[in-house]
Coordinates of C-alpha atoms and ligand atoms in Angstrom, one line a residue:
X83 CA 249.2 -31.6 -47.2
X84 CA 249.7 -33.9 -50.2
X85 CA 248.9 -32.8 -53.8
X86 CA 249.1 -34.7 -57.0
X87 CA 248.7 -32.5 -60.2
X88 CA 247.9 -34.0 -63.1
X89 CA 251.0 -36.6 -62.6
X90 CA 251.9 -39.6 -64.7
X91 CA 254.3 -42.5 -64.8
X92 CA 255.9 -45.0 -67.0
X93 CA 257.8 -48.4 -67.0
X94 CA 258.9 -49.5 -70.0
X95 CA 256.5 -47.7 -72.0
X96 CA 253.4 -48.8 -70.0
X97 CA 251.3 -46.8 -68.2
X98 CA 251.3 -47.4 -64.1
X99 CA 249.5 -43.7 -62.9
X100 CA 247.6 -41.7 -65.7
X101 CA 247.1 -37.8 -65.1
X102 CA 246.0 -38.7 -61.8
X103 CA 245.1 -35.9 -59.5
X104 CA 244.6 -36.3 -55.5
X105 CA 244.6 -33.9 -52.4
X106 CA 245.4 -36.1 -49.3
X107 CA 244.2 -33.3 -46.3
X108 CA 246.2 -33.3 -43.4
X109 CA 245.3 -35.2 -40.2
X110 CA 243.1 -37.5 -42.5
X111 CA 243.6 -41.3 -42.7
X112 CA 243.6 -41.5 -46.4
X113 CA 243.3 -45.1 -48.2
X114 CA 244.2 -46.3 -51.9
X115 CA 242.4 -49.2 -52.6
X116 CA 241.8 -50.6 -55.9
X117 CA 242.2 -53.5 -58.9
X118 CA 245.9 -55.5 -58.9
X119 CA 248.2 -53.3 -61.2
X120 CA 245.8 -50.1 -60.7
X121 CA 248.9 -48.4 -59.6
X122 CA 248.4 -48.1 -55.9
X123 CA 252.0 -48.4 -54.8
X124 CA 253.5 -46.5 -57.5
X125 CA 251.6 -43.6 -56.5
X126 CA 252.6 -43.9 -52.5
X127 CA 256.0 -44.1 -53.7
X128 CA 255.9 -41.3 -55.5
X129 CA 255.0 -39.2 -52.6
X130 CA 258.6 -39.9 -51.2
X131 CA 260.7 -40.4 -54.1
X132 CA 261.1 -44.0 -54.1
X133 CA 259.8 -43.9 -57.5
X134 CA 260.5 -40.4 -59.6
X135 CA 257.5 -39.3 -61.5
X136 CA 257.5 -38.8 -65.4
X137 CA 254.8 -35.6 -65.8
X138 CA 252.9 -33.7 -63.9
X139 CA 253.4 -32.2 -60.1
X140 CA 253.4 -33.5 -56.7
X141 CA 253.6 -30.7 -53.9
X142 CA 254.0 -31.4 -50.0
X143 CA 253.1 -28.9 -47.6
X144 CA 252.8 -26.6 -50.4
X145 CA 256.3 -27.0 -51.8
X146 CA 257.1 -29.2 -55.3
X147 CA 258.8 -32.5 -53.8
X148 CA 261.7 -31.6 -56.6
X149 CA 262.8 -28.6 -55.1
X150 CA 262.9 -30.7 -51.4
X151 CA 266.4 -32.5 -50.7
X152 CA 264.9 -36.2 -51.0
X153 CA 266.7 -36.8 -47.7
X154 CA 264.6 -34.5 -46.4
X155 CA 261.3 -35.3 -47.9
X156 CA 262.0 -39.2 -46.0
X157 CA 263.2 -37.7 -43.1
X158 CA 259.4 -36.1 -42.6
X159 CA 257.5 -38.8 -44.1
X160 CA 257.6 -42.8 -42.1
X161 CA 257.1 -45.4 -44.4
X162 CA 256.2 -49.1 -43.3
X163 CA 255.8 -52.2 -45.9
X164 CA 254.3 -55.3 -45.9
X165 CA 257.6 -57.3 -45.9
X166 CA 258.1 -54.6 -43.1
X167 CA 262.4 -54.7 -44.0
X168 CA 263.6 -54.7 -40.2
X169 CA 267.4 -55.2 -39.7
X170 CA 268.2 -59.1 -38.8
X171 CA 270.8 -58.4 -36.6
X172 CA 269.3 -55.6 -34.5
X173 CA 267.1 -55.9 -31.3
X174 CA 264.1 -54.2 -31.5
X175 CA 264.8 -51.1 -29.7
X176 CA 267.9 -50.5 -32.3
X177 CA 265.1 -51.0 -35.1
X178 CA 263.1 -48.9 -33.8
X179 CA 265.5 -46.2 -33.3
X180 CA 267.5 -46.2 -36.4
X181 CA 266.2 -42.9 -37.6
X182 CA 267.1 -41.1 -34.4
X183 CA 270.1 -43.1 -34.3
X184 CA 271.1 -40.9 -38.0
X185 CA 269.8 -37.9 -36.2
X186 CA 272.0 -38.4 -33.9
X187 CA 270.1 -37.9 -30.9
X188 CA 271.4 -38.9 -27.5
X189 CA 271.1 -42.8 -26.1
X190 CA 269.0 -41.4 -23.4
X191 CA 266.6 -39.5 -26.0
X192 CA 266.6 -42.8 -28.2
X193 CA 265.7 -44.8 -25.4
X194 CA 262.9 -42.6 -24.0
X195 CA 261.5 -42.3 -27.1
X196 CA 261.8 -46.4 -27.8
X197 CA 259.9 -47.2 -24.6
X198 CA 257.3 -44.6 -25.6
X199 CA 256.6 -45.7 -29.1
X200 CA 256.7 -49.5 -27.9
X201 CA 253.7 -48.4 -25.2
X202 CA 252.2 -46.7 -27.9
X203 CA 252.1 -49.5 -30.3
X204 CA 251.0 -52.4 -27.6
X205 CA 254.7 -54.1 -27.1
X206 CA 255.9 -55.3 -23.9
X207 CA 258.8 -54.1 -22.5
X208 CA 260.4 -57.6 -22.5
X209 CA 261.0 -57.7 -26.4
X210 CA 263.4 -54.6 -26.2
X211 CA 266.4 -57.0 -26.8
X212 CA 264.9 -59.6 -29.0
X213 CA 265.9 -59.8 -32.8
X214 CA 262.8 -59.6 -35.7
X215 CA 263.1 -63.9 -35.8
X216 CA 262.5 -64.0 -32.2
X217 CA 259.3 -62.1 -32.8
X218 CA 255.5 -63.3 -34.5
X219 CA 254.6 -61.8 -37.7
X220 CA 252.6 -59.1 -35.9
X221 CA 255.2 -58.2 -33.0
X222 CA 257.4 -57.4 -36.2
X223 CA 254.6 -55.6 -38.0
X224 CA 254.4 -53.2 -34.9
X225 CA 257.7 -53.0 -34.8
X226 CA 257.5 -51.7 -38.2
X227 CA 255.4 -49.1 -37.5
X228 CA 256.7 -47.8 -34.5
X229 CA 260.3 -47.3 -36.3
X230 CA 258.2 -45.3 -39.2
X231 CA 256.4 -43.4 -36.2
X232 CA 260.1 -42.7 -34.4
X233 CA 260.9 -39.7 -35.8
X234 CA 257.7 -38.2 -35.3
X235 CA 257.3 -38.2 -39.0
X236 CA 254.2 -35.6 -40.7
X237 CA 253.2 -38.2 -42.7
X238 CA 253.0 -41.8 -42.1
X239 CA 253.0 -44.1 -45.5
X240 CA 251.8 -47.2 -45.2
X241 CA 251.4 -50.1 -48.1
X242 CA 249.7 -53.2 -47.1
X243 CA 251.3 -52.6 -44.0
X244 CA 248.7 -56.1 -42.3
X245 CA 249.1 -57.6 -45.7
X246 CA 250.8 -61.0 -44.5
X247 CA 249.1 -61.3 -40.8
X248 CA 246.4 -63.7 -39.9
X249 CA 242.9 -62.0 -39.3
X250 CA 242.9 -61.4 -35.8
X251 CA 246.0 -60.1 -35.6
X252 CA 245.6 -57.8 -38.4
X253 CA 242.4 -56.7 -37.5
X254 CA 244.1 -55.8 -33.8
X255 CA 246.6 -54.2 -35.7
X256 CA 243.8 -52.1 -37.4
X257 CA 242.7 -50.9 -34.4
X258 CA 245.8 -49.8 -33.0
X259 CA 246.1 -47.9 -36.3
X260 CA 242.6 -45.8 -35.9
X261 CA 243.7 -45.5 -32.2
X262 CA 247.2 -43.9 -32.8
X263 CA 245.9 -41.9 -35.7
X264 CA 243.1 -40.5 -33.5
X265 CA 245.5 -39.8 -30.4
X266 CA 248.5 -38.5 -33.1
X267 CA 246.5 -36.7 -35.5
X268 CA 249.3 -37.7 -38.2
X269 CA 248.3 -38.0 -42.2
X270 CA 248.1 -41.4 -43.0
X271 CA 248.2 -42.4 -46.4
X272 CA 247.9 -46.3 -46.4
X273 CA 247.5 -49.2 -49.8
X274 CA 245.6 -52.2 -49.0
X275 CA 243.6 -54.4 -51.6
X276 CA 241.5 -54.9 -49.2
X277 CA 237.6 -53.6 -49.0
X278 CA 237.1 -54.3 -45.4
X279 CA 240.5 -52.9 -44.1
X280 CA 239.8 -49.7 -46.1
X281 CA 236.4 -49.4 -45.1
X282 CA 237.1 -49.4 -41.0
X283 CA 240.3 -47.3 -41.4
X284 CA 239.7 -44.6 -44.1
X285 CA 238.1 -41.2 -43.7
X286 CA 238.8 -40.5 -47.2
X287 CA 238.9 -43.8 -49.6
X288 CA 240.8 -43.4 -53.0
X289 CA 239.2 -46.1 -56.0
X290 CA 241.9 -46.7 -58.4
X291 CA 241.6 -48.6 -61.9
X292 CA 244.3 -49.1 -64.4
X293 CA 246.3 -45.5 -63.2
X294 CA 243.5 -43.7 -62.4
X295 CA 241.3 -42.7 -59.7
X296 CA 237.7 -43.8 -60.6
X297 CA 235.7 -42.0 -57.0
X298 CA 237.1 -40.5 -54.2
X299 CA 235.5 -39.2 -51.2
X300 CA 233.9 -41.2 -47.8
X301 CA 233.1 -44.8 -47.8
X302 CA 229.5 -44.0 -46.9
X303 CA 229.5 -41.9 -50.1
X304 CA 231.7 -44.5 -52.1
X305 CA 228.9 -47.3 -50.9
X306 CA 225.5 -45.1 -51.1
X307 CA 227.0 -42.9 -53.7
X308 CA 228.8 -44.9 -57.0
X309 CA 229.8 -43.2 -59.7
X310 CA 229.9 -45.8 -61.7
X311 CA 228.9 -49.7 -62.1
X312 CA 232.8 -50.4 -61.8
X313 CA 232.3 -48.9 -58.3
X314 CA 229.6 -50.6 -57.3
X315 CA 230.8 -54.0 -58.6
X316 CA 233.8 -53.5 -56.7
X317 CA 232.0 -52.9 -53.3
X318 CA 229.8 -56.0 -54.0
X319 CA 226.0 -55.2 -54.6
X320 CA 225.6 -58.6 -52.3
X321 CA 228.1 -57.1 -49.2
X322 CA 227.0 -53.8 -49.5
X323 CA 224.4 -54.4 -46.3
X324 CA 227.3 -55.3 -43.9
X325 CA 229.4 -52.9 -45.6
X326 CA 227.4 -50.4 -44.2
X327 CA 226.8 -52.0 -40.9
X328 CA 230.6 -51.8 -40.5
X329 CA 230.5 -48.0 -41.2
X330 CA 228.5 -47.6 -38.5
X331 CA 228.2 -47.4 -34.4
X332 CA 225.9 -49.0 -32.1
X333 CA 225.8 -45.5 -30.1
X334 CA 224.3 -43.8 -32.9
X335 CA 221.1 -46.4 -33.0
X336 CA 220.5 -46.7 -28.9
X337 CA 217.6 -46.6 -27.3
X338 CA 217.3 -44.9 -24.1
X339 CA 215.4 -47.9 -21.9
X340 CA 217.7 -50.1 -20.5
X341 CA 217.8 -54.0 -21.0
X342 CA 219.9 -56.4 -18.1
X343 CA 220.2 -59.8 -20.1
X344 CA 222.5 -60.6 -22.5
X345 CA 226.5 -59.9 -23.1
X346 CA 226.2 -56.1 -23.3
X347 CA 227.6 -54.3 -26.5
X348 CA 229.7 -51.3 -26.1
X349 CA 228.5 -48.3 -27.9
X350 CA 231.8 -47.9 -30.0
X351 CA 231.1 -50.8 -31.4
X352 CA 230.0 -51.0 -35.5
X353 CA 226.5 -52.8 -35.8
X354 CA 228.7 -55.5 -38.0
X355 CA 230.0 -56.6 -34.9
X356 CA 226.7 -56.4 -32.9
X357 CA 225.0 -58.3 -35.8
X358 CA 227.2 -61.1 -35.1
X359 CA 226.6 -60.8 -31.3
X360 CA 222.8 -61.1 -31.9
X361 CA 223.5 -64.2 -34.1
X362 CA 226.0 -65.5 -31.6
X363 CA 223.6 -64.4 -28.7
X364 CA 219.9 -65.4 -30.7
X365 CA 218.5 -62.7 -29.1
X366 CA 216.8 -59.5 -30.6
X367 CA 217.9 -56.7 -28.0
X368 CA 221.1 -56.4 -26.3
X369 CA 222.4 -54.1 -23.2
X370 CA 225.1 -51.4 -24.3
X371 CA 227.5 -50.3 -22.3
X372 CA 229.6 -46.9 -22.8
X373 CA 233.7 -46.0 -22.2
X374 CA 233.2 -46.6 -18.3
X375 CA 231.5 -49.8 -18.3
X376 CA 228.0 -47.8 -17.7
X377 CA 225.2 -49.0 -18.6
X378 CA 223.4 -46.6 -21.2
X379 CA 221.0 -48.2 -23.2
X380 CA 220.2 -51.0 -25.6
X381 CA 220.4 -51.8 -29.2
X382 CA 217.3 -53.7 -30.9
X383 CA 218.0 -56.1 -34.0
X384 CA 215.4 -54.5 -36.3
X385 CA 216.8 -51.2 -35.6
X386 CA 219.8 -52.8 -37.6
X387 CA 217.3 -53.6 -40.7
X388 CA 216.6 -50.1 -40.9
X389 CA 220.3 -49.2 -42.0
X390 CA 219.5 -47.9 -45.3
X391 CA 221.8 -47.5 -48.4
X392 CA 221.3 -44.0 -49.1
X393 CA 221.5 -41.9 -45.7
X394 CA 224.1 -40.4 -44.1
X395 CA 222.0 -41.3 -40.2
X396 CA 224.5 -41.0 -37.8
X397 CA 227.8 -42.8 -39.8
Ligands
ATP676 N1 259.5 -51.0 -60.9 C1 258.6 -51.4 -61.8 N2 259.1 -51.7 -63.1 C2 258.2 -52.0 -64.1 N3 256.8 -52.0 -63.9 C3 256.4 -51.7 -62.7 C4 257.2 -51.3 -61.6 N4 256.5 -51.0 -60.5 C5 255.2 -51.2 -60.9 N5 255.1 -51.6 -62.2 C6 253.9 -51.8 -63.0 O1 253.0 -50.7 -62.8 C7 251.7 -51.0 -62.7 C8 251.1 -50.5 -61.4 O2 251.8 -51.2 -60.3 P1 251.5 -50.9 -58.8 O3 252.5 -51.8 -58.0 O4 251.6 -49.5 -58.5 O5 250.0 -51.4 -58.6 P2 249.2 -51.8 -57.3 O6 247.9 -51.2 -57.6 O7 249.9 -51.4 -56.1 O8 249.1 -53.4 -57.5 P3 249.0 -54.5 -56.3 O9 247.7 -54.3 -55.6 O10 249.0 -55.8 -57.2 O11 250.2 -54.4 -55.5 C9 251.7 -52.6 -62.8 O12 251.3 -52.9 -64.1 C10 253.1 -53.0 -62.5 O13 253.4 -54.2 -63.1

């Protein structure tokens, strides 16, 4: 979907990206993470012209992005920022619909298509006509995302998009994100310096140092796999145990017998959060419920110590 060959870029004689080289597939959730100043956001930008690169070539959809109107390249890619850039002076619905607004679509189209993308993004009907101040930080973060989403875009960039929200709502926001990317199917190419953020949302995690890409591939492999010592220092030797927890699901380590005490876990959950139930709960085996509510098994603590650092089991 997205190809960078060999490509390079300057500012004021220093290097930002170094002959880096990167296949984003479609339909994945693709995440740059690395160092400050590695060069994260100088490469999303790149992928719609924001910033022109110096060598090298970037295709979409098999076509050089040189030879694509750059009109045209933003018109198929959403982007949504940290400081997330909505207009002051326009409710929320005109926010959201400013790019169908220049595609001159219908009110009635525009408005359909608000009230779906504000379902789809968790936002109550209610805040249609409110302006961004009348909205928290992570009302206007959706916001944000549903106005890069409007046009039905065939790739969504994303750069620290939950970079100023507090931890519970960014970590809602995250699972909106794996939601809508799962019901969408869109290519998501999204920067966050953040280890835990790119761990629960990627499916293929980009490591970039100083302009280049230093591993690429899964987390599981990035965790069990490093190339390098740089890689694994960045991971943290002393995380990488809950690291991996997080990568993984309660239903994949069920046991078939059923347990009735306890607050029961839900078998999409990642062991990370049923270690903390345990701890929470101080008690060694826990129900699991599935989708439905149904009972359908139980998860034992020390099933949890047997996570090892090298498998693939059921990530
Ligand atoms: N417009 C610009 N003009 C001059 N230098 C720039 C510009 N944009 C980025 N740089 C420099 O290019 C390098 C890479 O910056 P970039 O923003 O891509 O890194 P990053 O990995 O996204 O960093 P961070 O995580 O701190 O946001 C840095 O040294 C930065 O100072």
């Amino acid at each position: 979907m997205i190809e960078f060959k060999n490509v390079s870029k300057t500012f004021a004689g220093q290097q930002a990206v170094s002959h880096l080289d990167l296949h984003v597939k479609t339909g994945a959730f693709s995440v740059l993470i690395g160092t400050s100043g590695s060069g994260k956001s100088t490469t999303l930008k790149m992928i719609n012209r924001l910033v022109e690169h110096d060598d090298g070539a970037i295709y979409f959809a098999g076509e050089d992005i040189r030879q694509l109107p750059v009109l045209e390249l933003r018109r198929r890619m959403g982007y949504a920022i940290q400081s997330i850039g909505l207009f002051p002076h326009w409710t929320v619905a005109q926010n959201i619909a400013t790019v169908l607004q220049l595609q001159k679509w219908s009110r009635g189209q525009r408005d359909a298509r608000v009230d779906e993308l504000m379902a789809l993004l968790g936002l109550d009907v209610s805040l249609r006509d409110r302006f961004p101040h009348q909205l928290s930080g992570g009302q206007q973060q959706r916001v944000g995302v549903a106005r890069a989403l409007a046009a039905d875009p065939e790739v969504l960039l994303m750069d620290e998009p939950f970079g100023a929200l507090d931890p519970v709502t960014r970590s809602a926001l995250q699972q909106e994100m794996v939601r809508i990317h799962r019901l969408l199917g869109r290519t998501i190419v999204l920067v966050t310096h953040d280890i835990d953020e790119a761990l629960q949302l990627a499916d293929h995690l980009v490591l970039m140092d100083k302009g280049k890409v230093v591993q690429q591939g899964t987390p599981l492999t990035l965790l069990t796999a490093p190339h390098n010592d740089f890689v694994r220092e960045f991971f943290g030797r002393s995380e990488l145990g809950v690291r991996l927890l997080s990568l993984r699901q309660v239903k994949g380590y069920l046991r078939r017998e059923p347990v009735y005490e306890g607050e029961p876990l839900r078998a999409e959950m990642t062991l990370r959060e049923a270690l903390s139930a345990f701890v929470a709960q101080q008690c060694e085996i826990l129900p699991v419920h599935d989708d439905s509510g149904q009972l359908c098994g139980s998860l034992h603590f020390r099933d949890l110590l047997r996570v090892e650092a090298s498998g693939e089991a059921s990530a």
